[in-house]
Coordinates of C-alpha atoms in Angstrom, one line a residue:
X1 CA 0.0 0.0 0.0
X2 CA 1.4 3.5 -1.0
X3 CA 1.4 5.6 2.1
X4 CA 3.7 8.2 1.3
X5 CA 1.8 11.2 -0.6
X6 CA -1.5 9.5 0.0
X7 CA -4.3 11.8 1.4
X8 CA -5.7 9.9 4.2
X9 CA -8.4 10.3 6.8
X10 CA -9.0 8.6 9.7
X11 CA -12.8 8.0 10.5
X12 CA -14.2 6.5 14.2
X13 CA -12.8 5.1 17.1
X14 CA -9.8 2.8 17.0
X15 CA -9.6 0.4 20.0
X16 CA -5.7 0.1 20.1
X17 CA -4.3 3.3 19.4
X18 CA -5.1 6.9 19.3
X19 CA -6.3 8.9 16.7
X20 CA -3.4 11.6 17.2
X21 CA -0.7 8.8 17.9
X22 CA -2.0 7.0 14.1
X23 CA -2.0 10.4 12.5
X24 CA 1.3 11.4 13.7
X25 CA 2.8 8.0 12.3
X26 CA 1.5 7.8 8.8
X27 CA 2.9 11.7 8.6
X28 CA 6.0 10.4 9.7
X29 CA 5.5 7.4 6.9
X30 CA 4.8 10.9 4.4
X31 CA 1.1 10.7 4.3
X32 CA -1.2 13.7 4.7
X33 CA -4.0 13.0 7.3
X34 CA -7.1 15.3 6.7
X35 CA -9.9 15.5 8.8
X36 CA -13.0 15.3 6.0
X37 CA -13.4 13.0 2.9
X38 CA -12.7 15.5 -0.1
X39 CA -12.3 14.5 -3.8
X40 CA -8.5 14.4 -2.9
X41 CA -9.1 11.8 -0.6
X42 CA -7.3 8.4 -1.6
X43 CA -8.0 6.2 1.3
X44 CA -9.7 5.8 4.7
X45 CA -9.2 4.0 7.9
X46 CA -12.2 3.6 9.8
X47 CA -12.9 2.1 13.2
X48 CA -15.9 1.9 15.4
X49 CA -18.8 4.4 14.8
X50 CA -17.1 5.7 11.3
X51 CA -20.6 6.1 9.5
X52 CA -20.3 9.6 9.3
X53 CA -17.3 10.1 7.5
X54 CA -16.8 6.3 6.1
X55 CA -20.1 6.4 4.3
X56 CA -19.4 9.4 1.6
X57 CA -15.8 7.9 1.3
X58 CA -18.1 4.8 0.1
X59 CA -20.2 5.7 -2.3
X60 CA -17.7 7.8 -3.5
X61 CA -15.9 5.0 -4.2
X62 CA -12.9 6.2 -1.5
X63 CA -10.9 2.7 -1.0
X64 CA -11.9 2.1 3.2
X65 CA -9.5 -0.2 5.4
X66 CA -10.2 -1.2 9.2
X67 CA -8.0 -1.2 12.8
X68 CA -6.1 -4.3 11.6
X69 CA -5.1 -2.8 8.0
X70 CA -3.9 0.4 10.0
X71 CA -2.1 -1.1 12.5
X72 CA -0.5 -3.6 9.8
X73 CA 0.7 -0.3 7.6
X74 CA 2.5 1.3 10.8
X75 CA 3.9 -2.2 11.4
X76 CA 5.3 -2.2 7.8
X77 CA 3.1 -4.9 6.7
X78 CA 0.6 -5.1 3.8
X79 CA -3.0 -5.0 4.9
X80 CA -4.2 -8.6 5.2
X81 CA -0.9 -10.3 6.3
X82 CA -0.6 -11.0 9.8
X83 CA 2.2 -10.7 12.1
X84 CA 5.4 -12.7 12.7
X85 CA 3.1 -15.1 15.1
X86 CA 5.1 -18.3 16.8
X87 CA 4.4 -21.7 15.5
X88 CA 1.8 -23.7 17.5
X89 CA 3.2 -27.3 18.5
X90 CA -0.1 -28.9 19.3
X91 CA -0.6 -30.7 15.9
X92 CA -0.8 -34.8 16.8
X93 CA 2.0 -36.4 14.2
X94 CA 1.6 -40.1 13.2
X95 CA 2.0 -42.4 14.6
X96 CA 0.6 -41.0 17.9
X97 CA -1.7 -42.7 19.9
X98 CA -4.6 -41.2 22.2
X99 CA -2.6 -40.4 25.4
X100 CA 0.4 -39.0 23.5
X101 CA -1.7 -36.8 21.4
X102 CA -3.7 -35.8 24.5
X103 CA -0.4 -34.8 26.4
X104 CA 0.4 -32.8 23.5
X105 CA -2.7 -30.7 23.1
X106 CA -2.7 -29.9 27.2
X107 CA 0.8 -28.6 26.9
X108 CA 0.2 -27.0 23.5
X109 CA 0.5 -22.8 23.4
X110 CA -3.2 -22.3 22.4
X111 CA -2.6 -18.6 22.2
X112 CA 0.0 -19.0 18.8
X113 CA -3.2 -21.1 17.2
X114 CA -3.5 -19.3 13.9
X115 CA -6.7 -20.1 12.2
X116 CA -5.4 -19.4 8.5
X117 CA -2.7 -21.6 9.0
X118 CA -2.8 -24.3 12.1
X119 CA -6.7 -25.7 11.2
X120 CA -6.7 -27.7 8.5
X121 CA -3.0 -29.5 9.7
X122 CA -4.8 -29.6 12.9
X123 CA -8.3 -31.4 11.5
X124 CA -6.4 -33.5 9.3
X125 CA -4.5 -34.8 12.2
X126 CA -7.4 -35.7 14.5
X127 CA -9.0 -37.4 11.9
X128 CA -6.6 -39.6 11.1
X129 CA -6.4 -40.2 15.1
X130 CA -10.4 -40.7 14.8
X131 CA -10.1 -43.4 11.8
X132 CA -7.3 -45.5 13.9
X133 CA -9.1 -44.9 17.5
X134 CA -12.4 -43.3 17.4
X135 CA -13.0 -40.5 19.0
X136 CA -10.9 -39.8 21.7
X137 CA -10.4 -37.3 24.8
X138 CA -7.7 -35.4 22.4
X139 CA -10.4 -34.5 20.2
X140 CA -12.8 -33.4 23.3
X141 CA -9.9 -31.1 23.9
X142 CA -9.3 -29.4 21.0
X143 CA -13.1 -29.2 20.6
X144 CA -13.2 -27.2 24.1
X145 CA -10.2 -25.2 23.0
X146 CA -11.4 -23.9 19.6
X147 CA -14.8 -22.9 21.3
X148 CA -12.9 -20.9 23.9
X149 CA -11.0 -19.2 21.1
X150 CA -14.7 -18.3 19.6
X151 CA -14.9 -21.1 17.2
X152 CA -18.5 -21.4 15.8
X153 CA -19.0 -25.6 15.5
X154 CA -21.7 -26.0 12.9
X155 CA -24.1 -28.7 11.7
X156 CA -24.6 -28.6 7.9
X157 CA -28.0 -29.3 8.3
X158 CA -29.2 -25.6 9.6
X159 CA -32.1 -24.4 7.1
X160 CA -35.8 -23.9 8.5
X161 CA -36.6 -23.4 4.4
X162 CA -36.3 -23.5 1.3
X163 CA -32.7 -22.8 -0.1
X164 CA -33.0 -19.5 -2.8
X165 CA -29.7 -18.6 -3.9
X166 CA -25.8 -19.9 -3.4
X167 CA -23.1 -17.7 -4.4
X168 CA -19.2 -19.3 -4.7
X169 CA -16.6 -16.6 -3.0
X170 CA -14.2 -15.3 -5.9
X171 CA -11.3 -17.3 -4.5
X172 CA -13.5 -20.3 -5.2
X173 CA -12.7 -22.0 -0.9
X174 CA -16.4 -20.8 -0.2
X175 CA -19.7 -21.4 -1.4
X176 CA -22.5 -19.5 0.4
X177 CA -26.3 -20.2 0.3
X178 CA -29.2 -18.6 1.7
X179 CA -32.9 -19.6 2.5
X180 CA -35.7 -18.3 3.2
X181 CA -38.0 -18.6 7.0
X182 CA -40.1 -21.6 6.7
X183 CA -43.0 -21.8 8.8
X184 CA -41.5 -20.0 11.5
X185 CA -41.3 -16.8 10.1
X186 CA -39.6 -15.0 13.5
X187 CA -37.2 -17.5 13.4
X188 CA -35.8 -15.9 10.7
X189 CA -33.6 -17.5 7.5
X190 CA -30.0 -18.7 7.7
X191 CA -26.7 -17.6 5.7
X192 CA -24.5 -20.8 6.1
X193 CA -21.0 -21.5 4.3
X194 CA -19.6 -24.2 2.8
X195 CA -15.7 -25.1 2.6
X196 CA -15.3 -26.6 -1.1
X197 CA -12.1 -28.5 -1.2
X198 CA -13.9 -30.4 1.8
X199 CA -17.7 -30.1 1.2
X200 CA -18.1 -29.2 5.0
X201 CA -20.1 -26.7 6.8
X202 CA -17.7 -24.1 8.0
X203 CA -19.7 -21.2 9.4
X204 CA -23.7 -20.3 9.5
X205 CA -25.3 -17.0 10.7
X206 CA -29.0 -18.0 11.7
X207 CA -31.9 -15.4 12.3
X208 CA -31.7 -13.2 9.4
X209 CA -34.8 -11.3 9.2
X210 CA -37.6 -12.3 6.4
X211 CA -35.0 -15.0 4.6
X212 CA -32.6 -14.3 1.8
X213 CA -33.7 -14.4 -1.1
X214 CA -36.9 -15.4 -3.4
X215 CA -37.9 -18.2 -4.9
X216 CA -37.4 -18.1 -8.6
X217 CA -35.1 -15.1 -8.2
X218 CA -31.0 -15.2 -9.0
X219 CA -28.1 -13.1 -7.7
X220 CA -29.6 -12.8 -4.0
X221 CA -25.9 -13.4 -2.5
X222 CA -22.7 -11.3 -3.5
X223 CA -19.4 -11.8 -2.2
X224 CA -17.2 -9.0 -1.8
X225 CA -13.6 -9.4 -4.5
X226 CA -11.9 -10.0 -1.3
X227 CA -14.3 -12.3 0.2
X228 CA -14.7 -10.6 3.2
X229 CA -18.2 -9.3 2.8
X230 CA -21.8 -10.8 1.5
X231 CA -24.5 -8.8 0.6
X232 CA -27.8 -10.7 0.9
X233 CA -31.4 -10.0 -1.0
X234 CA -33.3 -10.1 2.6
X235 CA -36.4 -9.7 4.3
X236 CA -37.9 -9.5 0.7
X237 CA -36.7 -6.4 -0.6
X238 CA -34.0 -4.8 2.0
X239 CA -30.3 -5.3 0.7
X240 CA -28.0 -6.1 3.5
X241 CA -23.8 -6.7 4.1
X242 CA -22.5 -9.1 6.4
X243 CA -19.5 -10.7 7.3
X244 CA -19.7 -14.1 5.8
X245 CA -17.6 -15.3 9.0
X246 CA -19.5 -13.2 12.1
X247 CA -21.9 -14.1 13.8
X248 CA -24.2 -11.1 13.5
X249 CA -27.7 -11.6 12.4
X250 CA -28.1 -7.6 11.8
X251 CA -26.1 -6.9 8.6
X252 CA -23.5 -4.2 9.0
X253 CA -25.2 -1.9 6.1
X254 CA -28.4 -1.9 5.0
X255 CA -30.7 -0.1 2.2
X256 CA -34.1 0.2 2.0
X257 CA -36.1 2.3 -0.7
X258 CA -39.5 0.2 -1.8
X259 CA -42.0 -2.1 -0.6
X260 CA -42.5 -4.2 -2.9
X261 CA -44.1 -8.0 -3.0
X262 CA -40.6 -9.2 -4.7
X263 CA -36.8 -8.7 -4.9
X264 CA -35.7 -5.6 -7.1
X265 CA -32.2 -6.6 -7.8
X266 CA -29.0 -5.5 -6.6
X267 CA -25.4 -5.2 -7.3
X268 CA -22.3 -5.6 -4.9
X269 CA -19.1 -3.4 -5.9
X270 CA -16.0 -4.9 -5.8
X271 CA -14.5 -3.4 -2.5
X272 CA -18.3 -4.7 -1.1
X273 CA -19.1 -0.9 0.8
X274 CA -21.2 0.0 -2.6
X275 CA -24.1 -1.5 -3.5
X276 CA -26.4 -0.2 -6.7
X277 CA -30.2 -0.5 -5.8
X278 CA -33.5 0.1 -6.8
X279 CA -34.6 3.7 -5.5
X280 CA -34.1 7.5 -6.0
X281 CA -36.4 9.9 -7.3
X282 CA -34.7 10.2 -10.3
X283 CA -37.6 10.4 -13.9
X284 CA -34.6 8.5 -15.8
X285 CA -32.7 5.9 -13.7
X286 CA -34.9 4.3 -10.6
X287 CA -31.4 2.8 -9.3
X288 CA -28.8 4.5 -7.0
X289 CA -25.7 3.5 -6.0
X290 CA -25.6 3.6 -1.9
X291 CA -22.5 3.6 0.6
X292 CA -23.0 0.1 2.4
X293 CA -19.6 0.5 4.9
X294 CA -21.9 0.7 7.8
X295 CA -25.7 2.0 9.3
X296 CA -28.7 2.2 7.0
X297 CA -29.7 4.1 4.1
X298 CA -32.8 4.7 3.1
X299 CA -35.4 7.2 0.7
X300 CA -38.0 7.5 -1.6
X301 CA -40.1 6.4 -3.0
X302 CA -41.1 4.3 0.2
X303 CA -38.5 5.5 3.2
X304 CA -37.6 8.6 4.6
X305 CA -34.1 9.6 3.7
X306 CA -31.5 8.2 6.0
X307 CA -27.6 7.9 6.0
X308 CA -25.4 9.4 3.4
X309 CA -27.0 10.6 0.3
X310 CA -27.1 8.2 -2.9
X311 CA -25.9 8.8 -6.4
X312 CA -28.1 9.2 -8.8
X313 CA -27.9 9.5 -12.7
X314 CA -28.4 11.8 -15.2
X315 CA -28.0 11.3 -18.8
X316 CA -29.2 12.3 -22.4
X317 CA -31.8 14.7 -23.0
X318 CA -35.7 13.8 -24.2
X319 CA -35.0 14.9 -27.5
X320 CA -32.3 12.1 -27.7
X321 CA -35.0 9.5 -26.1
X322 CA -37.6 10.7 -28.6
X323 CA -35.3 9.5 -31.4
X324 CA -35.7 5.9 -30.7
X325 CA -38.1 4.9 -28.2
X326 CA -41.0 8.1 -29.2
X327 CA -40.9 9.3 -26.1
X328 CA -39.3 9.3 -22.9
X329 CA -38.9 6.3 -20.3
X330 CA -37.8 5.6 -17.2
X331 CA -35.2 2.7 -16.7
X332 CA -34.6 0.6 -13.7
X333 CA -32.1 -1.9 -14.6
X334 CA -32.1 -5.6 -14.2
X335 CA -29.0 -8.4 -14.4
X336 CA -26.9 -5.1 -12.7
X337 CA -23.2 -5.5 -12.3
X338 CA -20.1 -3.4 -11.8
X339 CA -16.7 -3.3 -13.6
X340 CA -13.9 -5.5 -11.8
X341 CA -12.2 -2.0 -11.0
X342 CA -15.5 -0.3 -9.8
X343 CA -15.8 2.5 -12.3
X344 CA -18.9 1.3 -14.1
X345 CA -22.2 -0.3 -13.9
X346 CA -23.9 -2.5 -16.5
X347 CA -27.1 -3.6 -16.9
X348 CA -29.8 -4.7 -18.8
X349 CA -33.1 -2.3 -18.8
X350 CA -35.6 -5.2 -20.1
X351 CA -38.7 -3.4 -19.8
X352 CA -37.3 -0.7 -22.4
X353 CA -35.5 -3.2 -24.1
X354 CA -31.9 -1.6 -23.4
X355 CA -28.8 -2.2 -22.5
X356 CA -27.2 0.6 -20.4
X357 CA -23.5 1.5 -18.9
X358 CA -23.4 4.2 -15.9
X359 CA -19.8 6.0 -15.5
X360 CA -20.0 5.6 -11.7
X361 CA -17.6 8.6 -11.1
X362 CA -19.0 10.9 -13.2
X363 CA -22.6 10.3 -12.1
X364 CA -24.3 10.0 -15.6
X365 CA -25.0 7.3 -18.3
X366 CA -22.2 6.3 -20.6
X367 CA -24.6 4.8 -23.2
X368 CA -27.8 3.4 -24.2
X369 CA -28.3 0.5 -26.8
X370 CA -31.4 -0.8 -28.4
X371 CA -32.3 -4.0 -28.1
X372 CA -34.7 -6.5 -29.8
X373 CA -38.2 -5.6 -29.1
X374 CA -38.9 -9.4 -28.5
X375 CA -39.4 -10.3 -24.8
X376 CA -38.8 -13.7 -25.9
X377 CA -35.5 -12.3 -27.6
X378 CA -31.6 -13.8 -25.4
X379 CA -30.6 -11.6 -23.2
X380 CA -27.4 -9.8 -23.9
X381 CA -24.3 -11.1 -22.5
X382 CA -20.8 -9.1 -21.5
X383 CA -17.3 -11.0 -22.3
X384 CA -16.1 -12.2 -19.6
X385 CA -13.1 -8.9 -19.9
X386 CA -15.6 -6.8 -19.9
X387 CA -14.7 -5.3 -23.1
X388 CA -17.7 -6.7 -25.6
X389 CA -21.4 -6.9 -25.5
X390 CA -23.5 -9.7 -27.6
X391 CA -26.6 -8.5 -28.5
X392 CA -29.7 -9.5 -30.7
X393 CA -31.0 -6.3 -33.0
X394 CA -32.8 -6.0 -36.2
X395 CA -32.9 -9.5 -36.7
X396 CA -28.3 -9.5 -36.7
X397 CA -26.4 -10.4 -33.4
X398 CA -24.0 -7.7 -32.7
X399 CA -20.8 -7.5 -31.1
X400 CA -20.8 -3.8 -29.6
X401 CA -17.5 -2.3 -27.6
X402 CA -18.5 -2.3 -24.0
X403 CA -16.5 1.6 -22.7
X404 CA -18.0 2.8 -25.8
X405 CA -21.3 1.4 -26.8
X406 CA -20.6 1.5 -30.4
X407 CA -20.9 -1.6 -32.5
X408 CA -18.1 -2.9 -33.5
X409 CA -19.1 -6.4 -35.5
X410 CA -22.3 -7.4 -36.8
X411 CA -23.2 -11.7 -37.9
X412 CA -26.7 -12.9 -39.1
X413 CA -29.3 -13.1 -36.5
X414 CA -29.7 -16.7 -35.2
X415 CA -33.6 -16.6 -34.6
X416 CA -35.1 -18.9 -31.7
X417 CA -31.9 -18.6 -29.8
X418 CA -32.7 -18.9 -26.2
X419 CA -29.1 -17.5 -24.6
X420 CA -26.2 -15.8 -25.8
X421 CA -22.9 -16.9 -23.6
X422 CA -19.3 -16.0 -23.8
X423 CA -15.9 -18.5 -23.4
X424 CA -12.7 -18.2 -23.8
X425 CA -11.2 -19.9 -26.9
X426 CA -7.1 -20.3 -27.4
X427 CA -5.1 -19.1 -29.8
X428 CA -4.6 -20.5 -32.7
X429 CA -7.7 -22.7 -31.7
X430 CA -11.2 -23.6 -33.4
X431 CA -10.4 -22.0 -35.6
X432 CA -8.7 -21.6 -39.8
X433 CA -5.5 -23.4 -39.0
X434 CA -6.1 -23.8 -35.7
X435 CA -7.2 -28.0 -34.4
X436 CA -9.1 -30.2 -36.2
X437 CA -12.3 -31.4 -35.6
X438 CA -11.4 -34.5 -33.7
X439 CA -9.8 -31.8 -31.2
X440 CA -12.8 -29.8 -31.0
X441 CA -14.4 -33.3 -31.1
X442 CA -12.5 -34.1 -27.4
X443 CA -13.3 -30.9 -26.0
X444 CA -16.7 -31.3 -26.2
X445 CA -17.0 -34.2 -24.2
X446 CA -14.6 -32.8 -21.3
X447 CA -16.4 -29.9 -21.2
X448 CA -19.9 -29.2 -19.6
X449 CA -22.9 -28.3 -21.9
X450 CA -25.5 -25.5 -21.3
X451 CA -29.0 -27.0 -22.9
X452 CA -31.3 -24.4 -24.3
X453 CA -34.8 -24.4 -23.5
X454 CA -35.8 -26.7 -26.5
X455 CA -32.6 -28.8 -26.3
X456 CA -30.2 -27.2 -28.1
X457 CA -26.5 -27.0 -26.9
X458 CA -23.7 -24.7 -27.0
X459 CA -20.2 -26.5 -27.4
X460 CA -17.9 -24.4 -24.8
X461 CA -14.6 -23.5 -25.7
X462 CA -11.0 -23.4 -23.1
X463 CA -9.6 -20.2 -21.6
X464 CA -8.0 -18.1 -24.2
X465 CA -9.6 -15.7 -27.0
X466 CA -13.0 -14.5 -26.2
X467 CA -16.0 -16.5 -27.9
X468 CA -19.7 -15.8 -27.9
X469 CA -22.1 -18.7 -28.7
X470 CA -26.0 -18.9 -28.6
X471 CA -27.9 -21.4 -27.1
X472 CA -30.8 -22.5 -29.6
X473 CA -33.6 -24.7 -30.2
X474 CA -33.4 -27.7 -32.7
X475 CA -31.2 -25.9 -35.8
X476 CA -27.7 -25.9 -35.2
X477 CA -25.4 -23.5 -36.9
X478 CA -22.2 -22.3 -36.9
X479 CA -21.0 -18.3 -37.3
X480 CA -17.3 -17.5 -37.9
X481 CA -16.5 -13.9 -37.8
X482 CA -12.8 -13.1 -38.1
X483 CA -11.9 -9.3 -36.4
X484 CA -8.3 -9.3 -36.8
X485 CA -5.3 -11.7 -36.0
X486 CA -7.3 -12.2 -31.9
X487 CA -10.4 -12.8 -31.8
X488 CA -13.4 -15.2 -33.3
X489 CA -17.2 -15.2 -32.9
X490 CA -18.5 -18.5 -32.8
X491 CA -22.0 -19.4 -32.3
X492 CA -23.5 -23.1 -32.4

């Protein structure tokens, strides 16, 4: 982290130092340490009670560390790493049997147990004691020891209803579900997480008002890039952030801004302290993009306002609308999501059959592109870099450049296609001079198939050049478009 030069304010209460003892360090370090969020700003640490100032560094898009990323910078560490710690010697070797690995745990230094690193040596080794002996007093022990360090010891088998959304953390070691009350509504739905490379219940956080999620509704769970935060589609239509590993049942940010009998879609920035929702009083754009560090913020058209103030959008003027659409509409966007670095939203506006890209900094909408007046019509689909956009138009599927909005390719229209979807395909690969068909032959049954509604299927194609492909109903066709020495569209 670049301290020296930085502008940095420091925002609530930190538990282990002062605020003038941190700001006299990072000066010494070459930082400047204001006391209000400006435009200048380029980070924040906050601790305890840091709404106030935290909350426009948010939605401004201000990058916001806590206590432990402070103290780590004034120990000349990167945020995230944690101190020189000493090794804990209570891991059981093999061969060991019961008594020796119960001596070992009693005299074990419990207070240099580091969860990151000592708990999968450590489960590892007391299962292997459990296959050869059962379940022994060592285990009791270390089982009493974890709880005292705060451990949270979890049945998988925690849901009081239906499950309505999963979302796998971007590091790909967590999946997260959610579900909704069951018959107990008071009792609340549950936000459990799964360890993948074991399949085992590692953490669940019980009593979330209303449930998460809604049946028949996707994208009710967001991790954070970092995986440190979760936002959560609860209590019907509130949008919440927790910590994935607390134990909490209020979130730590929440936004409310309609009442409404269903879900109105959400979108979790990539630092997870942004969220874009539905709300605003805005005649253009009913979505805002809300600071979600901490408290609750709220407005019309159903709330009062509360907490710091969201963004809304302008964009192009009537006469600009009148050109294509005849008059002028109001957009609230659907399948919402944000640019890995956090300058942009996307989204499709289905009701006005538009695709739409907001400049998050600037407050305003980048572009606008017509879509196919067919509610039956794919969807359109973003590469996976973020620089194209598939759509269906005018009866052609067009590539279109994603910063700019303006086409860029245009292939015959593949009617009845049910979804467009991008993959990656290598170089040199699928394509004129690239492998031959029993190669792309082999691929196909390695890789997974997405089935269309009516059975058709898209072959998928390996990490490398980007490649869109639609999903279709019985007729099967191929589309080559060459751009360049880089890049093919294929669609099947």
């Amino acid at each position: 982290m670049m301290i020296n030069g930085s502008q940095i304010v420091l925002a609530g209460r930190f538990g282990r130092l002062s605020k003038d003892e941190a700001k006299r360090r990072l000066e010494a370090l070459g930082a400047k340490v204001t006391a209000s969020v400006t435009a200048r700003t380029d980070l924040v640490f906050a601790g305890a009670k840091s709404g106030a100032k935290a909350g426009p560094a948010a939605v401004r898009g201000v990058p916001i560390y806590d206590e432990d990323a402070l103290a780590a910078v004034l120990d000349g560490r990167e945020p995230g790493t944690a101190p020189p710690s000493p090794p804990f010697t209570g891991v059981p070797g093999e061969p060991m049997d019961p008594g020796e690995a119960l001596d070992l745990l009693k005299n074990a230094d419990w207070s240099a147990f580091s969860p990151e690193r000592d708990t999968v040596p450590l489960r590892d080794a007391l299962q292997a004691l459990e296959r050869a002996h059962g379940v022994t007093d060592a285990h009791r022990l270390a089982t009493a020891r974890l709880r005292e360090a705060g451990a949270l010891l979890r049945h998988s088998d925690v849901h009081h209803g239906e499950l309505n959304g999963h979302a796998l953390s971007p590091d790909g070691r967590h999946l997260a579900v959610g579900s909704r009350t069951g018959d107990d509504y008071d009792r609340g739905g549950v936000l459990q997480v799964f360890e993948v490379a074991t399949g085992r219940c590692v953490h669940a956080i019980d009593g979330i008002m209303g449930g998460i999620g809604f049946p028949g509704h996707a994208r009710s769970l967001q991790w954070s890039a970092d995986g440190t935060r979760i936002a959560l589609e609860y209590n019907t239509n509130a949008t919440g952030v927790w910590d994935p590993f607390g134990t909490a049942h209020e979130p730590l940010a929440d936004a409310f801004f309609l009442a409404s009998g269903r879900p109105l879609g959400m979108a979790l920035a990539p630092e997870g302290r942004r969220a874009f929702v539905y709300g605003g009083g805005s005649d253009l754009l009913r979505n805002v993009v809300v600071a979600m560090h901490e408290g609750s913020v709220a407005g019309p058209p159903d709330a009062r306002p509360e907490g710091t103030a969201p963004i809304e959008f302008s964009g192009p003027s009537p006469d600009e609308f009148e050109e294509i659409w005849n008059d002028e509409p109001m957009f609230v966007l659907g399948r919402a999501f944000w640019s890995r670095d956090g300058s942009r939203v996307y989204g499709e506006a289905a009701d006005a059959y538009a695709a739409i890209s907001l400049d998050v900094e600037k407050r305003q909408v980048a572009w606008i592109l017509r879509l196919e007046e067919d509610p039956e019509a794919a969807a359109p689909e973003w590469s996976p870099d973020e620089r194209l956009l598939a759509c269906q138009r005018d009866g052609r599927l067009v590539i279109t450049d994603a910063l700019t909005g303006e086409p860029t390719a245009e292939l015959p229209g593949y009617p009845g296609a049910d979804v467009l979807c991008w993959a990656w395909r290598p170089p040199g690969g699928g394509g004129p001079g690239g492998r031959d068909r029993r190669d792309r032959r082999r691929d196909d049954r390695r890789a997974p198939v997405r089935p269309g509604r009516s059975g058709g299927r898209l072959r998928p194609a390996r990490l490398g050049r980007p490649v869109v492909g639609l999903v279709a109903g019985r007729r099967a066709g191929r589309l080559r478009h060459r751009r360049g020495a880089d890049r093919d569209l294929v669609a099947r």
